mmCIF file of C-alpha atoms in Angstrom:
data_model
loop_
_atom_site.group_PDB
_atom_site.id
_atom_site.type_symbol
_atom_site.label_atom_id
_atom_site.label_comp_id
_atom_site.label_asym_id
_atom_site.label_seq_id
_atom_site.Cartn_x
_atom_site.Cartn_y
_atom_site.Cartn_z
ATOM 1 C CA UNK A 1 26.378 55.169 74.583
ATOM 2 C CA UNK A 2 29.284 57.372 75.664
ATOM 3 C CA UNK A 3 28.570 60.958 76.499
ATOM 4 C CA UNK A 4 31.480 62.181 74.306
ATOM 5 C CA UNK A 5 33.664 61.071 71.444
ATOM 6 C CA UNK A 6 37.292 62.013 70.772
ATOM 7 C CA UNK A 7 38.477 62.752 67.264
ATOM 8 C CA UNK A 8 42.091 61.869 66.498
ATOM 9 C CA UNK A 9 44.450 62.547 63.628
ATOM 10 C CA UNK A 10 46.656 59.624 63.009
ATOM 11 C CA UNK A 11 50.078 59.593 61.438
ATOM 12 C CA UNK A 12 52.651 56.824 61.318
ATOM 13 C CA UNK A 13 54.340 58.206 64.423
ATOM 14 C CA UNK A 14 51.782 60.195 66.433
ATOM 15 C CA UNK A 15 48.135 60.275 67.274
ATOM 16 C CA UNK A 16 46.907 63.786 68.270
ATOM 17 C CA UNK A 17 43.553 64.601 69.872
ATOM 18 C CA UNK A 18 41.994 67.554 68.047
ATOM 19 C CA UNK A 19 38.884 68.300 70.123
ATOM 20 C CA UNK A 20 36.147 66.404 71.903
ATOM 21 C CA UNK A 21 32.779 66.022 70.281
ATOM 22 C CA UNK A 22 29.986 65.851 72.869
ATOM 23 C CA UNK A 23 26.778 64.037 72.352
ATOM 24 C CA UNK A 24 23.993 65.771 74.198
ATOM 25 C CA UNK A 25 21.025 63.842 75.360
ATOM 26 C CA UNK A 26 17.769 64.866 73.741
ATOM 27 C CA UNK A 27 15.080 66.096 76.059
ATOM 28 C CA UNK A 28 11.588 66.528 74.587
ATOM 29 C CA UNK A 29 10.298 70.102 74.576
ATOM 30 C CA UNK A 30 7.416 70.895 76.793
ATOM 31 C CA UNK A 31 4.336 72.031 74.998
ATOM 32 C CA UNK A 32 3.526 75.602 75.723
ATOM 33 C CA UNK A 33 0.073 76.348 76.909
ATOM 34 C CA UNK A 34 -1.829 78.511 74.441
ATOM 35 C CA UNK A 35 -2.017 82.113 75.561
ATOM 36 C CA UNK A 36 -5.329 83.910 75.765
ATOM 37 C CA UNK A 37 -4.603 85.801 72.544
ATOM 38 C CA UNK A 38 -4.251 82.486 70.656
ATOM 39 C CA UNK A 39 -7.782 81.402 71.563
ATOM 40 C CA UNK A 40 -9.847 82.210 68.434
ATOM 41 C CA UNK A 41 -12.645 84.159 70.132
ATOM 42 C CA UNK A 42 -10.295 86.131 72.402
ATOM 43 C CA UNK A 43 -7.911 86.860 69.546
ATOM 44 C CA UNK A 44 -10.802 88.054 67.394
ATOM 45 C CA UNK A 45 -12.010 90.355 70.177
ATOM 46 C CA UNK A 46 -8.531 91.776 70.825
ATOM 47 C CA UNK A 47 -8.176 92.423 67.110
ATOM 48 C CA UNK A 48 -11.448 94.361 67.087
ATOM 49 C CA UNK A 49 -10.290 96.434 70.063
ATOM 50 C CA UNK A 50 -7.220 97.515 68.082
ATOM 51 C CA UNK A 51 -8.974 98.115 64.744
ATOM 52 C CA UNK A 52 -12.334 99.479 65.969
ATOM 53 C CA UNK A 53 -11.786 100.423 69.614
ATOM 54 C CA UNK A 54 -14.729 102.750 70.281
ATOM 55 C CA UNK A 55 -17.329 100.611 68.503
ATOM 56 C CA UNK A 56 -16.105 97.407 70.162
ATOM 57 C CA UNK A 57 -16.070 98.924 73.646
ATOM 58 C CA UNK A 58 -19.496 100.491 73.082
ATOM 59 C CA UNK A 59 -21.060 97.179 72.053
ATOM 60 C CA UNK A 60 -19.384 95.482 75.020
ATOM 61 C CA UNK A 61 -20.844 98.077 77.386
ATOM 62 C CA UNK A 62 -24.288 97.656 75.841
ATOM 63 C CA UNK A 63 -24.168 93.879 76.345
ATOM 64 C CA UNK A 64 -22.996 94.196 79.951
ATOM 65 C CA UNK A 65 -25.680 96.746 80.820
ATOM 66 C CA UNK A 66 -28.291 94.555 79.145
ATOM 67 C CA UNK A 67 -27.187 91.563 81.219
ATOM 68 C CA UNK A 68 -27.186 93.697 84.366
ATOM 69 C CA UNK A 69 -30.724 94.917 83.779
ATOM 70 C CA UNK A 70 -31.939 91.395 83.030
ATOM 71 C CA UNK A 71 -30.369 90.219 86.278
ATOM 72 C CA UNK A 72 -31.991 93.076 88.166
ATOM 73 C CA UNK A 73 -35.419 92.358 86.715
ATOM 74 C CA UNK A 74 -35.092 88.598 87.202
ATOM 75 C CA UNK A 75 -34.419 88.946 90.926
ATOM 76 C CA UNK A 76 -38.143 89.335 91.795
ATOM 77 C CA UNK A 77 -38.913 86.342 89.582
ATOM 78 C CA UNK A 78 -36.408 84.226 91.494
ATOM 79 C CA UNK A 79 -38.109 85.313 94.693
ATOM 80 C CA UNK A 80 -41.441 84.345 93.157
ATOM 81 C CA UNK A 81 -40.119 80.871 92.401
ATOM 82 C CA UNK A 82 -39.157 80.550 96.065
ATOM 83 C CA UNK A 83 -42.685 81.576 97.031
ATOM 84 C CA UNK A 84 -44.000 78.954 94.626
ATOM 85 C CA UNK A 85 -41.899 76.279 96.317
ATOM 86 C CA UNK A 86 -43.190 77.390 99.726
ATOM 87 C CA UNK A 87 -46.722 77.289 98.382
ATOM 88 C CA UNK A 88 -46.254 73.743 97.152
ATOM 89 C CA UNK A 89 -45.137 72.689 100.618
ATOM 90 C CA UNK A 90 -48.143 74.376 102.188
ATOM 91 C CA UNK A 91 -50.468 72.696 99.698
ATOM 92 C CA UNK A 92 -49.105 69.234 100.382
ATOM 93 C CA UNK A 93 -52.470 68.036 101.695
ATOM 94 C CA UNK A 94 -54.261 69.166 98.561
ATOM 95 C CA UNK A 95 -51.587 67.588 96.389
ATOM 96 C CA UNK A 96 -52.059 64.235 98.138
ATOM 97 C CA UNK A 97 -55.841 64.486 98.090
ATOM 98 C CA UNK A 98 -57.231 62.411 95.195
ATOM 99 C CA UNK A 99 -60.117 64.870 94.786
ATOM 100 C CA UNK A 100 -57.631 67.505 93.539
ATOM 101 C CA UNK A 101 -55.541 66.961 90.458
ATOM 102 C CA UNK A 102 -51.882 67.781 91.131
ATOM 103 C CA UNK A 103 -51.543 69.614 87.817
ATOM 104 C CA UNK A 104 -54.468 71.917 88.636
ATOM 105 C CA UNK A 105 -53.013 72.844 92.022
ATOM 106 C CA UNK A 106 -49.576 73.609 90.557
ATOM 107 C CA UNK A 107 -51.070 75.750 87.778
ATOM 108 C CA UNK A 108 -53.142 77.710 90.299
ATOM 109 C CA UNK A 109 -50.097 78.398 92.444
ATOM 110 C CA UNK A 110 -48.046 79.350 89.376
ATOM 111 C CA UNK A 111 -50.683 81.818 88.174
ATOM 112 C CA UNK A 112 -50.859 83.373 91.632
ATOM 113 C CA UNK A 113 -47.073 83.722 91.659
ATOM 114 C CA UNK A 114 -46.993 85.364 88.216
ATOM 115 C CA UNK A 115 -49.802 87.740 89.161
ATOM 116 C CA UNK A 116 -47.954 88.856 92.293
ATOM 117 C CA UNK A 117 -44.652 89.523 90.474
ATOM 118 C CA UNK A 118 -43.834 92.571 88.369
ATOM 119 C CA UNK A 119 -43.930 92.142 84.579
ATOM 120 C CA UNK A 120 -40.740 92.303 82.559
ATOM 121 C CA UNK A 121 -39.985 95.807 81.245
ATOM 122 C CA UNK A 122 -38.403 95.583 77.784
ATOM 123 C CA UNK A 123 -38.211 99.363 77.378
ATOM 124 C CA UNK A 124 -36.136 99.608 80.539
ATOM 125 C CA UNK A 125 -33.660 97.058 79.161
ATOM 126 C CA UNK A 126 -33.429 99.002 75.896
ATOM 127 C CA UNK A 127 -32.759 102.202 77.838
ATOM 128 C CA UNK A 128 -29.919 100.559 79.725
ATOM 129 C CA UNK A 129 -28.465 99.042 76.550
ATOM 130 C CA UNK A 130 -28.600 102.417 74.811
ATOM 131 C CA UNK A 131 -26.927 104.109 77.760
ATOM 132 C CA UNK A 132 -24.103 101.568 77.706
ATOM 133 C CA UNK A 133 -23.749 101.871 73.936
ATOM 134 C CA UNK A 134 -23.893 105.657 73.555
ATOM 135 C CA UNK A 135 -22.486 106.941 76.858
ATOM 136 C CA UNK A 136 -20.478 104.391 78.843
ATOM 137 C CA UNK A 137 -18.485 102.753 76.042
ATOM 138 C CA UNK A 138 -17.162 105.927 74.353
ATOM 139 C CA UNK A 139 -16.609 107.748 77.659
ATOM 140 C CA UNK A 140 -14.594 104.854 79.118
ATOM 141 C CA UNK A 141 -12.407 104.774 76.004
ATOM 142 C CA UNK A 142 -11.724 108.510 76.194
ATOM 143 C CA UNK A 143 -11.245 108.530 79.968
ATOM 144 C CA UNK A 144 -8.713 105.708 80.157
ATOM 145 C CA UNK A 145 -6.726 107.074 77.220
ATOM 146 C CA UNK A 146 -6.741 110.508 78.843
ATOM 147 C CA UNK A 147 -5.492 109.007 82.120
ATOM 148 C CA UNK A 148 -2.738 107.147 80.256
ATOM 149 C CA UNK A 149 -1.516 110.405 78.699
ATOM 150 C CA UNK A 150 -1.769 112.597 81.786
ATOM 151 C CA UNK A 151 -0.522 109.968 84.262
ATOM 152 C CA UNK A 152 1.365 107.372 82.225
ATOM 153 C CA UNK A 153 3.128 105.617 85.116
ATOM 154 C CA UNK A 154 1.769 102.621 87.025
ATOM 155 C CA UNK A 155 3.422 103.095 90.387
ATOM 156 C CA UNK A 156 1.397 103.212 93.580
ATOM 157 C CA UNK A 157 1.232 107.009 93.885
ATOM 158 C CA UNK A 158 0.142 107.464 90.262
ATOM 159 C CA UNK A 159 -2.487 104.750 90.632
ATOM 160 C CA UNK A 160 -3.909 106.454 93.714
ATOM 161 C CA UNK A 161 -4.068 109.742 91.793
ATOM 162 C CA UNK A 162 -6.026 108.040 89.006
ATOM 163 C CA UNK A 163 -8.422 106.535 91.537
ATOM 164 C CA UNK A 164 -8.956 109.938 93.161
ATOM 165 C CA UNK A 165 -9.698 111.562 89.799
ATOM 166 C CA UNK A 166 -12.116 108.786 88.939
ATOM 167 C CA UNK A 167 -14.002 109.187 92.211
ATOM 168 C CA UNK A 168 -14.163 112.989 92.043
ATOM 169 C CA UNK A 169 -14.539 113.694 88.306
ATOM 170 C CA UNK A 170 -15.541 110.768 86.105
ATOM 171 C CA UNK A 171 -17.753 108.838 88.531
ATOM 172 C CA UNK A 172 -19.969 111.728 89.720
ATOM 173 C CA UNK A 173 -20.316 113.111 86.189
ATOM 174 C CA UNK A 174 -21.415 109.788 84.736
ATOM 175 C CA UNK A 175 -23.814 109.151 87.631
ATOM 176 C CA UNK A 176 -25.508 112.528 87.131
ATOM 177 C CA UNK A 177 -25.797 111.835 83.399
ATOM 178 C CA UNK A 178 -27.254 108.388 84.089
ATOM 179 C CA UNK A 179 -29.969 109.532 86.493
ATOM 180 C CA UNK A 180 -30.851 112.601 84.412
ATOM 181 C CA UNK A 181 -31.008 110.761 81.092
ATOM 182 C CA UNK A 182 -32.912 107.787 82.463
ATOM 183 C CA UNK A 183 -35.431 109.998 84.253
ATOM 184 C CA UNK A 184 -35.892 112.169 81.176
ATOM 185 C CA UNK A 185 -36.581 109.125 78.999
ATOM 186 C CA UNK A 186 -39.231 108.062 81.521
ATOM 187 C CA UNK A 187 -41.011 111.388 81.046
ATOM 188 C CA UNK A 188 -39.905 113.225 84.185
ATOM 189 C CA UNK A 189 -39.603 117.009 83.978
ATOM 190 C CA UNK A 190 -36.726 119.174 85.142
ATOM 191 C CA UNK A 191 -37.999 119.624 88.699
ATOM 192 C CA UNK A 192 -38.557 115.881 89.103
ATOM 193 C CA UNK A 193 -35.087 115.114 87.747
ATOM 194 C CA UNK A 194 -33.498 117.535 90.212
ATOM 195 C CA UNK A 195 -35.543 116.024 93.031
ATOM 196 C CA UNK A 196 -34.390 112.548 92.035
ATOM 197 C CA UNK A 197 -30.763 113.687 92.010
ATOM 198 C CA UNK A 198 -31.134 115.211 95.476
ATOM 199 C CA UNK A 199 -32.622 111.978 96.762
ATOM 200 C CA UNK A 200 -30.514 109.330 94.987
ATOM 201 C CA UNK A 201 -27.168 110.900 94.033
ATOM 202 C CA UNK A 202 -25.512 110.982 97.460
ATOM 203 C CA UNK A 203 -26.453 107.383 98.437
ATOM 204 C CA UNK A 204 -25.254 106.177 95.050
ATOM 205 C CA UNK A 205 -21.924 108.001 95.361
ATOM 206 C CA UNK A 206 -21.459 106.625 98.886
ATOM 207 C CA UNK A 207 -21.986 103.105 97.588
ATOM 208 C CA UNK A 208 -19.567 103.813 94.744
ATOM 209 C CA UNK A 209 -16.812 104.869 97.141
ATOM 210 C CA UNK A 210 -17.130 101.501 98.872
ATOM 211 C CA UNK A 211 -16.969 99.544 95.588
ATOM 212 C CA UNK A 212 -14.963 101.290 92.878
ATOM 213 C CA UNK A 213 -11.568 102.159 94.463
ATOM 214 C CA UNK A 214 -10.523 98.498 94.626
ATOM 215 C CA UNK A 215 -11.749 97.908 91.054
ATOM 216 C CA UNK A 216 -9.908 100.982 89.786
ATOM 217 C CA UNK A 217 -6.732 99.961 91.597
ATOM 218 C CA UNK A 218 -6.669 96.593 89.809
ATOM 219 C CA UNK A 219 -7.542 98.200 86.475
ATOM 220 C CA UNK A 220 -4.999 101.034 86.536
ATOM 221 C CA UNK A 221 -2.168 99.086 88.155
ATOM 222 C CA UNK A 222 -2.180 95.786 86.281
ATOM 223 C CA UNK A 223 -4.230 96.073 83.055
ATOM 224 C CA UNK A 224 -2.962 97.452 79.693
ATOM 225 C CA UNK A 225 -4.620 100.657 78.546
ATOM 226 C CA UNK A 226 -6.460 99.136 75.564
ATOM 227 C CA UNK A 227 -8.041 96.488 77.845
ATOM 228 C CA UNK A 228 -8.896 98.777 80.752
ATOM 229 C CA UNK A 229 -12.416 99.624 79.492
ATOM 230 C CA UNK A 230 -13.189 95.905 79.170
ATOM 231 C CA UNK A 231 -12.043 95.189 82.739
ATOM 232 C CA UNK A 232 -13.883 98.227 84.059
ATOM 233 C CA UNK A 233 -17.033 97.070 82.242
ATOM 234 C CA UNK A 234 -16.647 93.655 83.827
ATOM 235 C CA UNK A 235 -16.482 95.246 87.263
ATOM 236 C CA UNK A 236 -19.440 97.455 86.383
ATOM 237 C CA UNK A 237 -21.760 94.463 85.960
ATOM 238 C CA UNK A 238 -22.639 94.332 89.665
ATOM 239 C CA UNK A 239 -22.620 98.113 89.839
ATOM 240 C CA UNK A 240 -25.042 98.286 86.897
ATOM 241 C CA UNK A 241 -27.438 95.931 88.689
ATOM 242 C CA UNK A 242 -27.431 98.399 91.575
ATOM 243 C CA UNK A 243 -27.853 101.396 89.247
ATOM 244 C CA UNK A 244 -30.803 99.843 87.429
ATOM 245 C CA UNK A 245 -32.442 99.233 90.786
ATOM 246 C CA UNK A 246 -31.900 102.869 91.829
ATOM 247 C CA UNK A 247 -33.162 104.112 88.474
ATOM 248 C CA UNK A 248 -36.331 102.009 88.756
ATOM 249 C CA UNK A 249 -37.396 103.699 92.005
ATOM 250 C CA UNK A 250 -40.506 105.835 91.979
ATOM 251 C CA UNK A 251 -40.384 109.522 91.239
ATOM 252 C CA UNK A 252 -39.097 111.712 94.019
ATOM 253 C CA UNK A 253 -41.650 113.876 95.806
ATOM 254 C CA UNK A 254 -40.712 117.391 94.738
ATOM 255 C CA UNK A 255 -42.890 119.073 97.394
ATOM 256 C CA UNK A 256 -41.367 117.072 100.235
ATOM 257 C CA UNK A 257 -37.837 117.849 99.052
ATOM 258 C CA UNK A 258 -38.619 121.551 98.654
ATOM 259 C CA UNK A 259 -40.084 121.744 102.160
ATOM 260 C CA UNK A 260 -37.081 119.935 103.643
#
């Protein structure tokens, strides 16, 4: 088919071309990939962040801290499974011996493995979930909104200022609250809490300086304000595993710290 047609007006004497009419070839439209907001679950979550921001971010923090504590407590169990596998290799002769039933040997090794591992602490998980729900979620919402008002730009200098404030104000404050609250819920008195802070606060802050600046840079530079708590919570999963480990350490020796 021709790419264009010419319309003419005809009279007995002349034939005049008025204008060309072009026929454009039809190209099929490419299907757009669905954005994240069009996925039902993601769209539902984003809607909750806009309608109920504090509650949604608090529940999200509680779930992340619960998962972090479960991961922290499951680590010894994973090590126990490795010991069980080593034990099975060592007991190969007994397993192949017809005088011993294979099921009995495996059960014996399994019971020894369970006895050597620490039991699961449900109360500890509930403490971590409550801390994420009542402290982390609301404080992250308020902190990121405060940063957006005080330092609204996203340029490099402003981002570095936000990171510095996070490392000097928000991070240390929340770490002190975490250790104090967790120790108090475990029954430690004021002197023991102070001793724990003297022992654990500085190593924790040093570890935080090596982890959080990169996370904060990504969060402040590239993420919208209403999603920044979610991204920060996602980064805090690994950090929460470390915090739960630090919080599960034995009480600090108050006499040794006082003498030092």
